[in-house]
Short mmCIF file of C-alpha atoms in Angstrom, two decimals:
data_model
loop_
_atom_site.label_atom_id
_atom_site.label_comp_id
_atom_site.label_asym_id
_atom_site.label_seq_id
_atom_site.Cartn_x
_atom_site.Cartn_y
_atom_site.Cartn_z
CA MET A 1 -77.86 -114.56 70.43
CA THR A 2 -81.36 -113.84 71.87
CA ALA A 3 -82.82 -115.14 75.16
CA SER A 4 -85.30 -117.26 73.20
CA GLU A 5 -82.36 -119.19 71.66
CA VAL A 6 -80.53 -120.07 74.99
CA PHE A 7 -81.74 -123.07 76.95
CA LEU A 8 -80.21 -123.49 80.49
CA ALA A 9 -80.38 -126.54 82.77
CA SER A 10 -78.84 -127.89 85.99
CA LYS A 11 -80.19 -130.53 88.31
CA ARG A 12 -80.46 -128.59 91.56
CA ALA A 13 -82.64 -125.52 91.86
CA ALA A 14 -82.17 -125.34 95.73
CA ILE A 15 -85.42 -123.67 96.06
CA THR A 16 -86.87 -123.15 99.54
CA TYR A 17 -90.36 -121.75 100.48
CA ASP A 18 -91.85 -119.81 103.30
CA THR A 19 -95.46 -118.88 103.65
CA ASP A 20 -96.79 -115.41 102.75
CA PRO A 21 -98.49 -114.29 105.98
CA ASP A 22 -101.19 -112.27 104.02
CA THR A 23 -102.16 -114.99 101.49
CA GLY A 24 -101.01 -118.21 102.98
CA GLU A 25 -99.36 -119.02 99.60
CA LEU A 26 -95.95 -120.66 99.36
CA ARG A 27 -93.24 -118.09 98.31
CA PRO A 28 -90.04 -119.41 96.71
CA TRP A 29 -86.48 -118.24 97.52
CA LEU A 30 -83.11 -119.57 96.61
CA ALA A 31 -81.25 -121.45 99.30
CA PRO A 32 -77.57 -120.28 99.52
CA GLY A 33 -74.50 -122.05 98.20
CA GLY A 34 -73.71 -124.62 95.55
CA THR A 35 -74.07 -125.01 91.88
CA GLY A 36 -77.77 -124.18 91.98
CA ASN A 37 -76.97 -120.60 92.92
CA VAL A 38 -74.26 -120.21 90.24
CA VAL A 39 -76.55 -121.40 87.63
CA ALA A 40 -79.33 -119.23 88.88
CA GLU A 41 -77.18 -116.19 88.57
CA GLN A 42 -76.17 -117.30 85.20
CA ALA A 43 -79.86 -117.42 84.19
CA GLY A 44 -80.18 -113.86 85.53
CA VAL A 45 -77.10 -112.68 83.38
CA LEU A 46 -78.45 -114.25 80.21
CA ASN A 47 -82.10 -113.28 81.02
CA VAL A 48 -83.30 -116.89 80.28
CA SER A 49 -85.44 -119.44 82.01
CA TRP A 50 -83.69 -122.26 83.89
CA ILE A 51 -84.74 -125.87 83.94
CA ALA A 52 -84.13 -127.82 87.16
CA SER A 53 -85.44 -130.63 89.25
CA ALA A 54 -88.43 -130.31 91.56
CA ASP A 55 -86.83 -131.65 94.72
CA SER A 56 -89.09 -131.47 97.77
CA GLU A 57 -92.98 -131.91 97.82
CA ASP A 58 -93.35 -128.21 97.99
CA ASP A 59 -91.33 -127.96 94.88
CA ARG A 60 -93.66 -130.54 93.10
CA ARG A 61 -96.76 -128.73 94.32
CA VAL A 62 -95.69 -125.40 93.14
CA ALA A 63 -94.43 -126.96 89.78
CA ALA A 64 -97.91 -128.38 89.35
CA GLU A 65 -99.61 -125.16 90.19
CA GLN A 66 -97.37 -123.01 88.06
CA PRO A 67 -96.48 -124.95 84.80
CA GLU A 68 -95.11 -121.96 83.10
CA GLY A 69 -92.42 -121.62 85.78
CA VAL A 70 -91.64 -120.03 89.19
CA ILE A 71 -90.56 -116.43 89.50
CA LEU A 72 -87.44 -116.16 91.70
CA ALA A 73 -85.75 -113.07 93.22
CA LEU A 74 -82.04 -113.54 93.27
CA PRO A 75 -79.69 -111.98 95.79
CA SER A 76 -78.15 -109.88 93.07
CA GLY A 77 -81.46 -108.17 92.52
CA ARG A 78 -82.27 -110.06 89.20
CA ASP A 79 -85.42 -112.02 88.80
CA ILE A 80 -85.47 -115.28 86.86
CA ARG A 81 -88.03 -117.87 85.93
CA VAL A 82 -87.32 -121.51 86.83
CA ASN A 83 -89.31 -124.48 85.27
CA LEU A 84 -89.23 -127.38 87.64
CA ILE A 85 -89.34 -131.05 86.28
CA ARG A 86 -91.51 -133.36 88.34
CA HIS A 87 -89.63 -136.63 87.96
CA ASP A 88 -91.11 -140.00 88.97
CA ARG A 89 -90.51 -139.89 92.78
CA ARG A 90 -88.92 -143.34 93.04
CA VAL A 91 -86.50 -142.46 90.07
CA PHE A 92 -85.62 -139.10 91.62
CA ASP A 93 -84.85 -140.63 95.00
CA SER A 94 -82.70 -143.29 93.55
CA VAL A 95 -80.69 -140.72 91.52
CA GLN A 96 -80.53 -138.22 94.30
CA ASN A 97 -79.79 -140.43 97.26
CA HIS A 98 -77.62 -143.21 95.61
CA LEU A 99 -76.30 -142.50 92.14
CA THR A 100 -75.24 -138.84 92.31
CA ALA A 101 -75.07 -137.94 96.04
CA GLN A 102 -73.07 -140.90 97.02
CA LEU A 103 -71.77 -142.85 94.09
CA LEU A 104 -70.64 -140.10 91.48
CA TRP A 105 -69.86 -137.61 94.13
CA ALA A 106 -67.51 -140.10 95.63
CA ALA A 107 -66.04 -141.15 92.40
CA ASN A 108 -65.20 -137.60 91.26
CA ASN A 109 -63.95 -136.45 94.68
CA TYR A 110 -61.77 -139.37 95.48
CA GLY A 111 -64.22 -140.41 98.31
CA TRP A 112 -63.33 -144.10 98.46
CA ASP A 113 -60.41 -145.66 100.23
CA LYS A 114 -60.75 -148.71 97.93
CA TRP A 115 -59.57 -150.96 100.83
CA THR A 116 -63.05 -151.20 102.33
CA GLU A 117 -65.36 -149.37 99.92
CA PRO A 118 -66.91 -149.25 97.33
CA SER A 119 -68.67 -152.59 96.37
CA PHE A 120 -71.07 -152.49 93.58
CA GLY A 121 -74.12 -154.77 93.40
CA ALA A 122 -77.61 -154.90 91.96
CA GLU A 123 -78.51 -151.53 93.51
CA THR A 124 -75.81 -149.73 91.48
CA TYR A 125 -77.10 -151.28 88.14
CA ALA A 126 -80.60 -150.43 88.97
CA ALA A 127 -79.70 -146.99 89.81
CA GLN A 128 -78.02 -146.68 86.44
CA ASP A 129 -81.39 -147.42 84.85
CA ASP A 130 -82.98 -144.80 86.95
CA PHE A 131 -80.25 -142.43 85.90
CA ASP A 132 -81.04 -142.97 82.20
CA ARG A 133 -84.79 -142.06 82.90
CA PHE A 134 -83.69 -139.06 84.93
CA THR A 135 -81.52 -137.87 82.13
CA ARG A 136 -84.26 -138.41 79.60
CA ASP A 137 -86.56 -136.14 81.73
CA PHE A 138 -84.13 -133.32 81.38
CA ALA A 139 -83.39 -133.88 77.65
CA ASP A 140 -87.16 -133.97 77.01
CA ALA A 141 -87.71 -130.82 78.99
CA LEU A 142 -84.95 -129.00 77.02
CA LEU A 143 -86.24 -130.28 73.68
CA LYS A 144 -89.80 -129.32 74.49
CA SER A 145 -88.84 -125.81 75.66
CA SER A 146 -86.80 -125.25 72.52
CA ALA A 147 -89.09 -126.88 70.03
CA ALA A 148 -90.03 -123.51 68.38
CA ALA A 149 -86.32 -122.24 68.33
CA ARG A 150 -84.77 -122.51 64.91
CA ASP A 151 -81.16 -122.41 66.32
CA PRO A 152 -81.24 -123.36 69.98
CA LEU A 153 -78.15 -123.17 72.14
CA TYR A 154 -78.04 -125.50 75.13
CA LEU A 155 -76.04 -124.75 78.37
CA VAL A 156 -76.08 -128.00 80.61
CA HIS A 157 -74.62 -127.86 83.99
CA ASP A 158 -72.96 -130.12 86.38
CA TYR A 159 -72.26 -133.80 86.91
CA GLN A 160 -75.91 -134.98 87.46
CA LEU A 161 -76.60 -134.09 83.77
CA VAL A 162 -73.57 -135.72 82.14
CA GLY A 163 -75.89 -137.98 79.96
CA VAL A 164 -77.94 -135.11 78.67
CA PRO A 165 -75.68 -134.00 75.65
CA ALA A 166 -76.01 -137.48 73.83
CA LYS A 167 -79.79 -137.35 74.04
CA LEU A 168 -79.92 -133.71 72.91
CA ARG A 169 -77.57 -134.58 69.95
CA GLN A 170 -79.91 -137.36 68.81
CA GLU A 171 -82.82 -134.82 68.17
CA ARG A 172 -80.78 -131.59 67.56
CA PRO A 173 -77.73 -132.86 65.56
CA ASP A 174 -76.46 -129.36 64.63
CA ALA A 175 -77.11 -127.56 67.98
CA PRO A 176 -74.21 -126.02 69.97
CA ILE A 177 -74.14 -127.90 73.39
CA LEU A 178 -72.06 -126.96 76.32
CA LEU A 179 -71.70 -129.18 79.35
CA PHE A 180 -70.01 -127.73 82.35
CA VAL A 181 -68.89 -129.98 85.30
CA HIS A 182 -68.59 -128.05 88.51
CA ILE A 183 -66.76 -130.66 90.46
CA PRO A 184 -63.33 -132.33 90.06
CA TRP A 185 -62.60 -135.01 87.46
CA PRO A 186 -60.44 -137.83 88.72
CA SER A 187 -57.50 -139.67 87.21
CA PRO A 188 -58.27 -142.66 85.05
CA ASP A 189 -57.18 -145.27 87.63
CA TYR A 190 -59.63 -143.81 90.14
CA TRP A 191 -62.41 -143.47 87.53
CA ARG A 192 -62.00 -147.02 86.67
CA VAL A 193 -63.19 -148.02 90.12
CA LEU A 194 -66.72 -147.56 88.72
CA PRO A 195 -68.45 -150.46 87.05
CA ALA A 196 -67.42 -150.63 83.38
CA PRO A 197 -70.89 -149.83 81.88
CA LEU A 198 -71.25 -146.76 84.10
CA ARG A 199 -67.62 -145.32 83.74
CA THR A 200 -67.67 -145.62 79.89
CA GLY A 201 -71.38 -144.69 79.42
CA ILE A 202 -70.98 -141.45 81.35
CA ILE A 203 -68.02 -140.36 79.05
CA GLU A 204 -69.82 -141.39 75.98
CA GLY A 205 -72.94 -139.47 77.20
CA MET A 206 -70.72 -136.39 77.46
CA LEU A 207 -68.67 -136.53 74.28
CA PRO A 208 -71.59 -135.35 71.93
CA ALA A 209 -71.37 -132.01 73.52
CA THR A 210 -69.72 -129.32 71.53
CA THR A 211 -67.83 -128.07 74.47
CA ILE A 212 -67.08 -129.64 77.86
CA GLY A 213 -65.92 -127.19 80.50
CA PHE A 214 -64.10 -127.68 83.88
CA PHE A 215 -62.95 -125.09 86.30
CA ALA A 216 -59.22 -126.08 86.44
CA ASP A 217 -56.56 -127.39 84.06
CA ARG A 218 -56.14 -130.41 86.40
CA TRP A 219 -59.71 -131.69 85.80
CA THR A 220 -59.41 -130.96 82.00
CA ARG A 221 -56.20 -133.18 81.81
CA ASN A 222 -57.79 -135.92 83.91
CA PHE A 223 -60.89 -135.95 81.67
CA LEU A 224 -58.85 -136.22 78.50
CA ASP A 225 -56.85 -139.07 80.02
CA CYS A 226 -59.91 -140.87 80.92
CA VAL A 227 -61.23 -140.54 77.39
CA GLU A 228 -58.07 -141.90 76.00
CA ASP A 229 -57.98 -144.83 78.56
CA LEU A 230 -61.60 -145.82 78.19
CA VAL A 231 -62.84 -144.84 74.75
CA PRO A 232 -60.50 -146.79 72.36
CA ASP A 233 -62.12 -145.35 69.22
CA ALA A 234 -61.63 -141.75 70.33
CA ARG A 235 -58.70 -139.56 69.12
CA VAL A 236 -57.45 -137.31 71.78
CA ASP A 237 -55.33 -134.27 71.06
CA ARG A 238 -54.10 -132.94 74.47
CA ASP A 239 -52.37 -129.92 72.99
CA ARG A 240 -55.55 -128.68 71.25
CA GLY A 241 -57.90 -130.07 74.07
CA THR A 242 -59.92 -131.82 71.39
CA VAL A 243 -61.56 -135.21 71.11
CA HIS A 244 -62.64 -136.71 67.80
CA TRP A 245 -65.17 -139.53 68.19
CA ARG A 246 -67.57 -141.01 65.83
CA GLY A 247 -67.29 -138.35 63.23
CA ALA A 248 -67.63 -135.38 65.67
CA ARG A 249 -65.27 -133.01 67.34
CA THR A 250 -65.53 -132.11 71.05
CA ARG A 251 -63.41 -129.33 72.70
CA VAL A 252 -62.60 -129.71 76.33
CA ARG A 253 -61.75 -126.36 77.97
CA THR A 254 -60.79 -124.82 81.31
CA LEU A 255 -63.17 -121.91 82.06
CA PRO A 256 -62.55 -120.52 85.56
CA LEU A 257 -65.15 -118.80 87.78
CA GLY A 258 -64.46 -116.78 91.01
CA TYR A 259 -67.37 -114.78 92.25
CA SER A 260 -70.52 -112.84 91.62
CA PRO A 261 -70.09 -109.12 92.21
CA LEU A 262 -73.68 -108.33 92.41
CA THR A 263 -74.33 -111.12 94.93
CA LEU A 264 -71.53 -109.98 97.13
CA ASP A 265 -72.63 -106.32 96.95
CA GLY A 266 -76.30 -106.96 97.72
CA ARG A 267 -75.62 -108.23 101.20
CA ALA A 268 -76.02 -106.98 104.72
CA PRO A 269 -73.31 -109.06 106.39
CA ARG A 270 -73.73 -109.69 110.32
CA LEU A 271 -71.82 -112.05 112.48
CA PRO A 272 -73.74 -114.96 114.03
CA GLU A 273 -75.07 -114.30 117.52
CA GLY A 274 -72.47 -114.29 120.14
CA ILE A 275 -69.50 -114.70 117.71
CA GLY A 276 -68.45 -110.95 117.78
CA GLU A 277 -68.28 -111.00 121.61
CA TRP A 278 -66.47 -114.27 121.68
CA ALA A 279 -63.82 -113.19 119.07
CA ASP A 280 -63.40 -109.75 120.41
CA GLY A 281 -59.74 -108.97 121.36
CA HIS A 282 -58.49 -112.15 119.81
CA ARG A 283 -57.00 -112.91 116.27
CA LEU A 284 -59.48 -115.06 114.58
CA VAL A 285 -58.94 -118.00 112.28
CA VAL A 286 -61.92 -118.88 110.04
CA HIS A 287 -62.52 -122.16 108.29
CA SER A 288 -65.50 -122.18 105.93
CA GLY A 289 -67.27 -124.88 103.92
CA ARG A 290 -70.14 -127.28 103.47
CA THR A 291 -70.77 -130.25 105.65
CA ASP A 292 -68.91 -132.45 103.24
CA PRO A 293 -65.79 -134.43 103.95
CA ILE A 294 -63.91 -132.81 101.11
CA LYS A 295 -63.82 -129.50 103.15
CA ASN A 296 -61.50 -131.09 105.61
CA ALA A 297 -62.29 -129.05 108.69
CA GLU A 298 -61.23 -131.85 111.00
CA ARG A 299 -57.62 -131.70 109.80
CA ALA A 300 -57.78 -127.78 110.00
CA VAL A 301 -58.70 -127.94 113.62
CA ARG A 302 -56.07 -130.39 114.48
CA ALA A 303 -53.37 -128.39 112.46
CA TYR A 304 -54.46 -125.23 114.34
CA ALA A 305 -54.17 -126.88 117.63
CA LEU A 306 -50.68 -128.18 116.75
CA ALA A 307 -49.71 -124.54 115.69
CA VAL A 308 -50.88 -123.04 118.98
CA LYS A 309 -49.16 -125.61 121.17
CA GLU A 310 -45.87 -125.15 119.29
CA ASP A 311 -45.96 -121.38 118.95
CA GLN A 312 -46.63 -119.32 122.05
CA ARG A 313 -47.30 -116.21 120.03
CA LEU A 314 -50.61 -117.68 118.88
CA ARG A 315 -52.00 -118.13 122.46
CA ASP A 316 -54.36 -115.22 121.99
CA THR A 317 -55.95 -116.55 118.87
CA ARG A 318 -59.24 -118.33 118.39
CA MET A 319 -60.76 -120.45 115.58
CA LEU A 320 -64.23 -120.55 114.04
CA VAL A 321 -65.35 -123.45 111.91
CA ARG A 322 -68.18 -122.22 109.85
CA MET A 323 -70.29 -125.04 108.33
CA ASN A 324 -73.07 -124.86 105.83
CA PRO A 325 -75.37 -127.78 106.34
CA ASN A 326 -75.63 -129.94 103.14
CA ARG A 327 -76.76 -133.46 102.31
CA LEU A 328 -76.71 -134.60 105.95
CA TYR A 329 -78.74 -137.64 104.83
CA VAL A 330 -75.55 -138.92 103.26
CA PRO A 331 -73.80 -141.10 105.86
CA ALA A 332 -70.35 -139.66 105.00
CA ASN A 333 -71.51 -136.09 105.53
CA ALA A 334 -73.09 -136.78 108.82
CA ASP A 335 -69.98 -138.64 110.08
CA TYR A 336 -67.94 -135.68 108.85
CA VAL A 337 -69.81 -133.42 111.22
CA ARG A 338 -69.30 -135.72 114.12
CA ARG A 339 -65.48 -135.89 113.35
CA VAL A 340 -65.17 -132.10 113.13
CA GLU A 341 -67.02 -131.79 116.49
CA ALA A 342 -64.71 -134.43 118.06
CA ALA A 343 -61.68 -132.47 116.80
CA VAL A 344 -63.09 -129.29 118.20
CA ALA A 345 -63.59 -130.92 121.60
CA ASP A 346 -60.15 -132.25 121.71
CA ALA A 347 -58.78 -128.76 120.69
CA ASN A 348 -60.69 -127.17 123.59
CA ARG A 349 -59.25 -129.77 126.10
CA GLU A 350 -55.61 -129.01 124.85
CA LEU A 351 -55.91 -125.32 124.36
CA GLY A 352 -58.53 -124.17 126.91
CA PRO A 353 -62.32 -124.17 126.97
CA ASP A 354 -63.91 -122.20 124.02
CA THR A 355 -60.94 -121.60 122.02
CA VAL A 356 -62.45 -123.22 118.89
CA ARG A 357 -66.18 -122.93 118.00
CA THR A 358 -68.32 -124.32 115.25
CA HIS A 359 -71.24 -122.43 113.87
CA THR A 360 -73.61 -124.07 111.34
CA ASP A 361 -76.27 -122.47 109.19
CA ASN A 362 -76.89 -121.45 105.59
CA ASP A 363 -77.02 -117.75 106.11
CA VAL A 364 -74.69 -116.15 103.42
CA ASP A 365 -74.63 -112.82 105.46
CA HIS A 366 -73.15 -114.82 108.28
CA SER A 367 -70.49 -116.26 106.08
CA ILE A 368 -69.57 -112.90 104.59
CA ALA A 369 -69.40 -111.34 107.99
CA CYS A 370 -66.98 -114.09 109.11
CA PHE A 371 -64.92 -113.65 106.06
CA ARG A 372 -64.73 -109.83 106.89
CA HIS A 373 -63.57 -110.34 110.50
CA ALA A 374 -61.09 -113.17 109.96
CA ASP A 375 -57.35 -112.61 110.50
CA LEU A 376 -56.62 -115.88 108.73
CA LEU A 377 -58.90 -117.83 106.38
CA MET A 378 -58.46 -121.60 105.75
CA PHE A 379 -59.57 -123.49 102.65
CA ASN A 380 -57.79 -126.82 102.91
CA SER A 381 -60.24 -129.06 100.92
CA THR A 382 -58.93 -132.60 100.22
CA VAL A 383 -60.14 -131.77 96.65
CA ASP A 384 -62.37 -129.17 95.26
CA GLY A 385 -63.68 -128.30 91.78
CA GLN A 386 -63.00 -124.70 92.43
CA ASN A 387 -64.13 -123.33 95.78
CA LEU A 388 -65.63 -119.94 95.10
CA SER A 389 -65.17 -118.80 98.75
CA THR A 390 -61.44 -118.61 98.15
CA PHE A 391 -62.11 -115.69 95.77
CA GLU A 392 -64.95 -114.14 97.72
CA ALA A 393 -63.36 -114.09 101.17
CA PRO A 394 -60.16 -111.95 100.25
CA LEU A 395 -62.40 -109.50 98.31
CA VAL A 396 -64.65 -108.80 101.32
CA ASN A 397 -62.20 -109.23 104.13
CA GLN A 398 -61.20 -106.05 106.13
CA ARG A 399 -58.27 -107.28 108.21
CA ASP A 400 -55.80 -108.12 105.51
CA ALA A 401 -56.30 -111.88 106.36
CA ASP A 402 -53.86 -114.32 104.85
CA VAL A 403 -55.25 -117.31 103.12
CA ILE A 404 -54.21 -120.88 103.50
CA LEU A 405 -55.23 -122.85 100.30
CA SER A 406 -55.24 -126.57 99.51
CA GLU A 407 -53.12 -127.36 96.48
CA MET A 408 -56.02 -129.69 95.54
CA CYS A 409 -58.57 -126.92 95.10
CA GLY A 410 -59.25 -125.89 91.51
CA ALA A 411 -58.90 -122.23 92.76
CA ALA A 412 -55.17 -123.02 93.45
CA GLU A 413 -54.29 -122.68 89.75
CA LEU A 414 -55.28 -118.98 89.84
CA LEU A 415 -54.74 -118.00 93.45
CA GLY A 416 -52.06 -120.36 94.66
CA PRO A 417 -49.13 -118.00 93.93
CA HIS A 418 -50.89 -115.43 96.26
CA CYS A 419 -51.77 -117.79 99.18
CA ARG A 420 -50.08 -120.11 101.54
CA THR A 421 -50.60 -123.43 99.49
CA VAL A 422 -50.62 -126.55 101.43
CA ASN A 423 -50.89 -130.28 101.13
CA PRO A 424 -54.43 -130.78 102.73
CA PHE A 425 -53.19 -134.11 104.41
CA ASP A 426 -50.02 -132.67 106.02
CA LEU A 427 -50.97 -131.44 109.56
CA HIS A 428 -47.45 -130.18 110.18
CA GLU A 429 -47.27 -128.12 106.91
CA GLN A 430 -50.64 -126.52 107.65
CA ALA A 431 -49.56 -125.80 111.36
CA ARG A 432 -46.40 -124.03 110.00
CA ALA A 433 -48.57 -122.08 107.51
CA ILE A 434 -50.77 -120.97 110.33
CA SER A 435 -47.89 -119.86 112.48
CA ALA A 436 -46.40 -117.99 109.58
CA ALA A 437 -49.50 -116.25 108.54
CA LEU A 438 -50.44 -114.95 111.97
CA SER A 439 -46.87 -113.77 112.67
CA ALA A 440 -46.48 -111.81 109.52
CA GLY A 441 -45.99 -108.05 109.99
CA PRO A 442 -48.72 -105.48 108.96
CA ALA A 443 -46.96 -104.24 105.87
CA ALA A 444 -46.29 -107.73 104.58
CA ARG A 445 -49.97 -108.68 105.29
CA ALA A 446 -51.27 -105.72 103.56
CA ALA A 447 -49.13 -106.17 100.42
CA SER A 448 -50.16 -109.92 100.21
CA ALA A 449 -53.88 -109.21 100.65
CA ALA A 450 -53.69 -106.52 97.85
CA ARG A 451 -51.98 -108.96 95.41
CA ARG A 452 -54.73 -111.57 96.36
CA ARG A 453 -57.54 -109.18 95.62
CA ASP A 454 -56.07 -108.21 92.31
CA ALA A 455 -55.71 -111.80 91.44
CA ALA A 456 -59.21 -112.63 92.34
CA ARG A 457 -61.03 -109.67 90.91
CA PRO A 458 -61.17 -110.35 87.22
CA TRP A 459 -62.98 -113.84 87.61
CA THR A 460 -66.57 -112.55 87.73
CA LEU A 461 -69.64 -114.50 86.98
CA GLU A 462 -70.49 -112.27 84.17
CA ALA A 463 -67.03 -112.80 82.58
CA TRP A 464 -67.45 -116.65 83.09
CA VAL A 465 -70.80 -116.57 81.38
CA GLN A 466 -69.41 -114.78 78.33
CA ALA A 467 -66.46 -117.12 78.24
CA GLN A 468 -68.86 -120.10 77.86
CA LEU A 469 -70.78 -118.31 75.07
CA ASP A 470 -67.51 -117.37 73.22
CA ALA A 471 -66.07 -120.86 73.61
CA LEU A 472 -69.29 -122.47 72.49
CA ALA A 473 -69.43 -120.23 69.46
CA ALA A 474 -65.75 -120.91 68.46
CA ASP A 475 -66.15 -124.65 69.00
CA HIS A 476 -69.44 -125.02 67.10
CA GLY A 477 -67.77 -123.21 64.11
CA ALA A 478 -64.87 -125.67 64.34
CA ARG A 479 -67.04 -128.57 64.74
CA HIS A 480 -68.92 -127.40 61.58
CA ASP A 481 -65.76 -127.01 59.68
CA ASP A 482 -64.66 -130.49 60.61
CA HIS A 483 -67.73 -131.78 58.83
CA HIS A 484 -66.84 -130.03 55.63
#
């Protein structure tokens, strides 16, 4: 494999700009968190360019001014080149604001109650047409960039690009194509909530990939079940994780990721202003996650309040809800923030003023410092493709903090045996876990923390990148053998 043969794409570059005070030029940097950062670091490991969407008007301006790509300095110290696609603005807005950010995100993350929502109408069908155009933009960019490559290898990342493998396969019938979905995959009954052309069309757009990857076995099983349920001419072998469809073989694999060592090491953690003084002398519970309903901070706060009211030993504790602002233009996300703030206000009325605080920004150094200072870490997502913070936090923590982990996080498959695993909807179970974790003795805490670190440490970004390449090489060979 050489860098000229590997072509990497994901939808979100998450590029932000500030102005160089000397030249007045826009300088790009990578906003923290999310799939964009993971794929950026992957580009750094592979030493390849990365194709992504131009999101903002600044993105579009820089993409026009620098058609050969923008150079980004990553937190790990690596530099990469990113080529930004300038989509038709109306098409991009339709895909960004409706089809992926609301419709597909909710479908994959069990975001609808089905009693009151969703209802699909003309807007959804129009967005599906826009999604096809958006998908074509990515396929065309990948094909153009790889036109001179004799044996290109394509790495296509996340749910916004699920239609790309089919379009690549039409033009490059023999190319190895990996599609990696970073978010959960739901059960067939839930996936069937989507309109028939969309739910089947997405799966049929994915199956031309050589390899389809997920973070957890749960999502792999669900995807195979959806294929069997919705693609009647596909032959699914669950034991082997394969799908034979229209003369081709696709392997569906679980490829876990935990953290990027260089990204963690290259930080200067510092607590947000005022948090150190507020937490000083108190045991600190930290809940951390994006401003997204799946992160479930409202229930975490209510479980904490319940634990403190029921266990007098916890009266000296405090709780910090650390939120990373994300997609606040999505009504469900904005409503989530309001619900978390209401839960915090209720807790402070019940437990005493300023017992629980929220802090919201996207400063990774703040997040790592909060992880370091926690006496208990809570990751109680209602569902989560993986949740990389669950790996990062125990590795940087300096107080032998216990971890409460939702059984619906992909990370629970690897770390669940070393955490206090809970039902994210059960407040009493979470309250009991909080009490038990904060009441454990120093020796037990230290031993548990050591086991957690040992369990998390092998799952590095570099190992994950190599696992993708190894899987794709094996699956490409098997696909070729099938044709002979």
